[in-house]
């Protein structure tokens, strides 16, 4: 496969060379000559490697090498802009053959990089007062990460990305915590915008990081108010790369690596301990008990051959003890990752182009699990007239995901179930062995149950226009469409073990789905800008329209023919619950918005900004359709005041504040606000059944959120920047599906239940720790605190979601995810059950009638503190990166599912259970209670937490480590300057996580370490 | 682009897979389909009621299923789970019917047929609501006969108190009157409540209310229209009761897609967790024997495998699990109600004569005329009723209303393990916590407070 790609890769490269040489010829015909020079830092005279030198139209240009040196093919008198991150740009004219350019440091903080607006909503006035952070996607895109969201982790204060570690699943992305009572992505995920077009979160996760110029994260109301109510949870704006005027530049990047197994979730027993556990529990059906002396003495006490039986049993046990199969190593595999990407950019003054293609594939933890993806992109820019620019962007993506397991018998859980004394094959006979952990089945029966294959095909296209109508007045518009087709077929083969109990004609299961999603966006903005004296005024008006059409069709059938694995093999004659069934969904929705914004700036020092947006959605009935959002913000730049200019330790100071309001019914289904009826697949008396979908609430009001944000940016000494924000968001009429008296026919209803507050504070300190000669160490450390609190519940002071709870799920004055529990005194040595300390100070057991006062707060379920520590060290041609990510302050309950009891002790158990569990009277200081739990004790033991059953989830993770080396100009010169830039890199991701207290009893959430080598070339 | 702007202005896009709005149900056809949902969702727990009565005896297989065993022995916690499921499901049906009734103003009737169809649907809806209330009342009414159930007439969220028993009875009568008026001249139907089934419901209500005069009259009306065939043994008619065939004896049966005995049966060929109580015996000529009892070889606790009398209704062989309609109202019940009313009036001979009419059609030996009198006669009538309706749930309600002590048999032995006394608080079901927690106006039945709190 790799060789195949290389062959094709080579062919494509030669094809491109042909195209390029035409451009080369064109360039030479215009009589250019070579200019040399060096770019230095003004104050220290240190060279600046990697500085950009580009013509004004961004067509031709080059990049300085490790020593700050460059050479440029250009014509005499041409002007170029020299820029580098962290420095003030300069314009130079090519008047001499050798140039020395000195750049001054700009006190721009990492979060406020000035980027020319290529995104329709990216208007300058937002930056003054709003909380916007930029992510250096160019640096991140070289990481070997198939999922763009994981690249964002640990880059922006307040942005938290939690990945499940499972290949192909969506990670959880949250900006500034959750400010809703409702869980789940629909109510809490941010909005994703690509080049001015709104895209779904699924589409975002399939994007190719290398196609993008910048990613901005918008956190507060002033920043998000232009997107209206959809932006209630923050916005992530992505802008794609474009072409430039100049010689076509071709870049190729190849990465290959290995994904490792990752850490074991739980340390499991070895054979000796497991056999001993079976004996202690007297577990029938297990060898540890049935070959033990205890068993023979009990069952055959008077048998004359008793001694021989015991001896034979012991021999068997000894042979089993010698087998120690490491199922983690057997079932979880290392796998490879590779990606090829090729991009081409260039153009003329009037036409610019950017093309790219990328192919990548990643194998999963388990044999047979893999994802392969191919994406292509084409961004074209046309200058039709002096004042009219058009851009046309198209991209296409195809991906194929294969999963060899369903939700049951997933190899990642089998790792913890299979016993260490079991084997796949009998070493003597070569036959598969029958297991004890899954009686009557062999490992083959467990593994070959299910297979699923899914593809997704996507094409999206947009047309962008910018027209300068008159001086200070311009109109931007974007129109685009996005089409996604997802198909999935899942099969349980007729010869799978789970199908044995069915009749031949009913064996096997197949389900096939085809989901299409088409959406159309249009967005228009009219901008008016006037500058006079020291005043700068901008107003803008916008209109947007979004239309989406979903068409899903699925079938599910049983009785699959053994040789045909498509829907054609389904037995359509079956009746009852195995009959062929069909599911379908067709839905068309539209949204429309209008907005206005006003920004005013005086003397570059004082800024004020205000915006208003109204959005409507077709889903809701006409009276609940419109939602509004408005915001105002102020900013005060103090860097030029006398106080700051004279200060020796403060070099920069900026203050900003904003306030915003949104009223939003987001994430609410129409069936919650009005009666919606749909047809049931079943019938009654041979006619259709029409039923009401949900208990609706016609009085439902939109959630109203008010948010404040105060921010300060301080430049310390000459090279450090401290940024800090404080924010609070209060949501009134918060929506939640709550319990209602069942005499109303339903048990839950969506209602406006109360007021929720979400607040926090963020700090980031960044700058150069070392900056001399050729060694530079740039670092940034950030820490954020976020906490929510229920301010008010309309119906009483508490809310119980489940009738079993003594402790309410929500109470006024407390955060949402508080964990309550009992004070545990440990396992009692007489009966093996835990004892607790009651509110009155007495020792109680499970028979005690618990009251509210017996419970105390154990901690928070969501860690309130998160942060990161990112570093880049560059020395000559080498660059070394390492990033840490940490989180603390939260707790979670131990997952005790691998502490086995009598129902499942035939499966493997957690190491140490034999020594830590109570087995008989007199066992002291045990951690795990007895397996013989009276039914009255179940609630107190398994449902409630206690001080001994929760642990701290604090951790510090080494997110990524990488080393790269840029080939020096001298080496590149040997290729006759054909290769303009080349670098080799080695990277490692998810290498190491230090956890303060350990408990991870499943592979979810454990990310696999990936080590890759890569090479990147630019021609 | 301007063209696109102009095209793009409408937000009135209708839903495609669904119908929305208060006026969604505006044709008789839609109304019928919505009524189907109510019939489909109705919680059909007849076998569970039989379980709680003395129809059955547990087999050794019940020892393996802890929760079924606890239910048989009237464990309070298991009963409360059953009560919760019944209460929640029945109120769901009531809301569905209320929504259907609320669509009256939106109904568009174009012609006579539409009018007839709509009236039939409406009448059937009233009758179903009455039936639901009646079942709830019989189950949850407190033993002092003062506090009934919650009467729900609106769709909006409410926190209603429990109405008095008398108020509940009036409401049920009101609903039944409406139903009778609408259904009077409409076609009969097996799967929906029709005129005769509604008359039967009225009789049940009056019987439960102990208004025996009225019950006698109502049941008389049923028998005017529907009578079991005179004289000859009605083998064919009786067998079609347990098949998906139309039958004169069936007043109303639910159309279902599962086997009526589904929940208490084992899936493999070993046997059932329960069998018909050995105290219930049929004569050899009795055609009911063949359909009520299914002999099946099973192990016995502490003995050799023998033929056990499993419940044979709705199946002809042990592994027959094909879906069958579940009978709810049968003509035979009218006979027993009338006989009981006659006995209470003192007309013993008439009562026995009526019973014999039924027994003759079953092929059983008629009872002698001067057999018993007074309360003994009533007990006999009810025992015969039990024989007729084994496994159909009626016995539980009779035991409850007569306050007879209820026997619990040992596993596989015809010995009494436990007796539920006449004033045991468990004879009435508890109001579930999912109601009381959110509804402070409703009160729990006595004796259940502590239990509901402990398990919840």
mmCIF file of C-alpha atoms in Angstrom, chain A residues 180-182 620 624 627 661-666 668 672-673 695-705 731-740 748-756 790 792-796 799 810 812, chain B residues 157:
data_model
loop_
_atom_site.group_PDB
_atom_site.id
_atom_site.type_symbol
_atom_site.label_atom_id
_atom_site.label_comp_id
_atom_site.label_asym_id
_atom_site.label_seq_id
_atom_site.Cartn_x
_atom_site.Cartn_y
_atom_site.Cartn_z
ATOM 1 C CA UNK A 180 -26.942 24.887 30.639
ATOM 2 C CA UNK A 181 -28.758 22.369 32.818
ATOM 3 C CA UNK A 182 -28.961 20.072 29.843
ATOM 4 C CA UNK A 620 -40.514 26.516 15.869
ATOM 5 C CA UNK A 624 -41.690 31.213 19.249
ATOM 6 C CA UNK A 627 -34.514 34.844 19.088
ATOM 7 C CA UNK A 661 -27.531 39.171 26.086
ATOM 8 C CA UNK A 662 -28.961 36.221 24.172
ATOM 9 C CA UNK A 663 -32.434 34.738 24.222
ATOM 10 C CA UNK A 664 -32.376 31.283 22.797
ATOM 11 C CA UNK A 665 -34.430 28.103 22.378
ATOM 12 C CA UNK A 666 -31.469 26.184 21.016
ATOM 13 C CA UNK A 668 -35.171 22.216 21.802
ATOM 14 C CA UNK A 672 -41.482 20.063 23.243
ATOM 15 C CA UNK A 673 -43.437 23.195 22.391
ATOM 16 C CA UNK A 695 -45.577 15.972 26.252
ATOM 17 C CA UNK A 696 -45.411 19.523 25.021
ATOM 18 C CA UNK A 697 -45.277 22.771 26.873
ATOM 19 C CA UNK A 698 -46.823 25.681 25.023
ATOM 20 C CA UNK A 699 -45.581 28.075 27.679
ATOM 21 C CA UNK A 700 -41.945 27.304 27.039
ATOM 22 C CA UNK A 701 -39.812 30.456 26.977
ATOM 23 C CA UNK A 702 -36.364 30.849 25.503
ATOM 24 C CA UNK A 703 -33.351 30.707 27.827
ATOM 25 C CA UNK A 704 -31.968 34.140 28.482
ATOM 26 C CA UNK A 705 -28.271 34.443 29.059
ATOM 27 C CA UNK A 731 -28.812 31.933 32.329
ATOM 28 C CA UNK A 732 -32.390 32.679 33.317
ATOM 29 C CA UNK A 733 -35.362 30.505 32.414
ATOM 30 C CA UNK A 734 -32.889 27.711 31.952
ATOM 31 C CA UNK A 735 -34.452 24.743 30.241
ATOM 32 C CA UNK A 736 -34.468 21.235 31.577
ATOM 33 C CA UNK A 737 -36.555 18.125 31.137
ATOM 34 C CA UNK A 738 -37.967 17.595 34.625
ATOM 35 C CA UNK A 739 -40.188 15.045 36.336
ATOM 36 C CA UNK A 740 -43.905 15.759 36.505
ATOM 37 C CA UNK A 748 -41.069 14.266 32.113
ATOM 38 C CA UNK A 749 -41.600 17.613 30.482
ATOM 39 C CA UNK A 750 -39.320 20.364 29.213
ATOM 40 C CA UNK A 751 -39.765 23.407 31.401
ATOM 41 C CA UNK A 752 -38.059 26.646 32.331
ATOM 42 C CA UNK A 753 -36.743 25.647 35.718
ATOM 43 C CA UNK A 754 -34.429 28.215 37.148
ATOM 44 C CA UNK A 755 -31.350 30.354 36.941
ATOM 45 C CA UNK A 756 -27.856 29.006 36.430
ATOM 46 C CA UNK A 790 -27.617 27.041 40.562
ATOM 47 C CA UNK A 792 -32.521 29.789 41.738
ATOM 48 C CA UNK A 793 -35.008 27.029 41.087
ATOM 49 C CA UNK A 794 -38.526 28.236 40.403
ATOM 50 C CA UNK A 795 -40.260 25.286 42.053
ATOM 51 C CA UNK A 796 -38.785 25.052 45.504
ATOM 52 C CA UNK A 799 -34.857 19.198 42.451
ATOM 53 C CA UNK A 810 -29.876 20.341 41.975
ATOM 54 C CA UNK A 812 -29.949 26.443 45.082
ATOM 55 C CA UNK B 157 -49.937 19.996 33.479
#
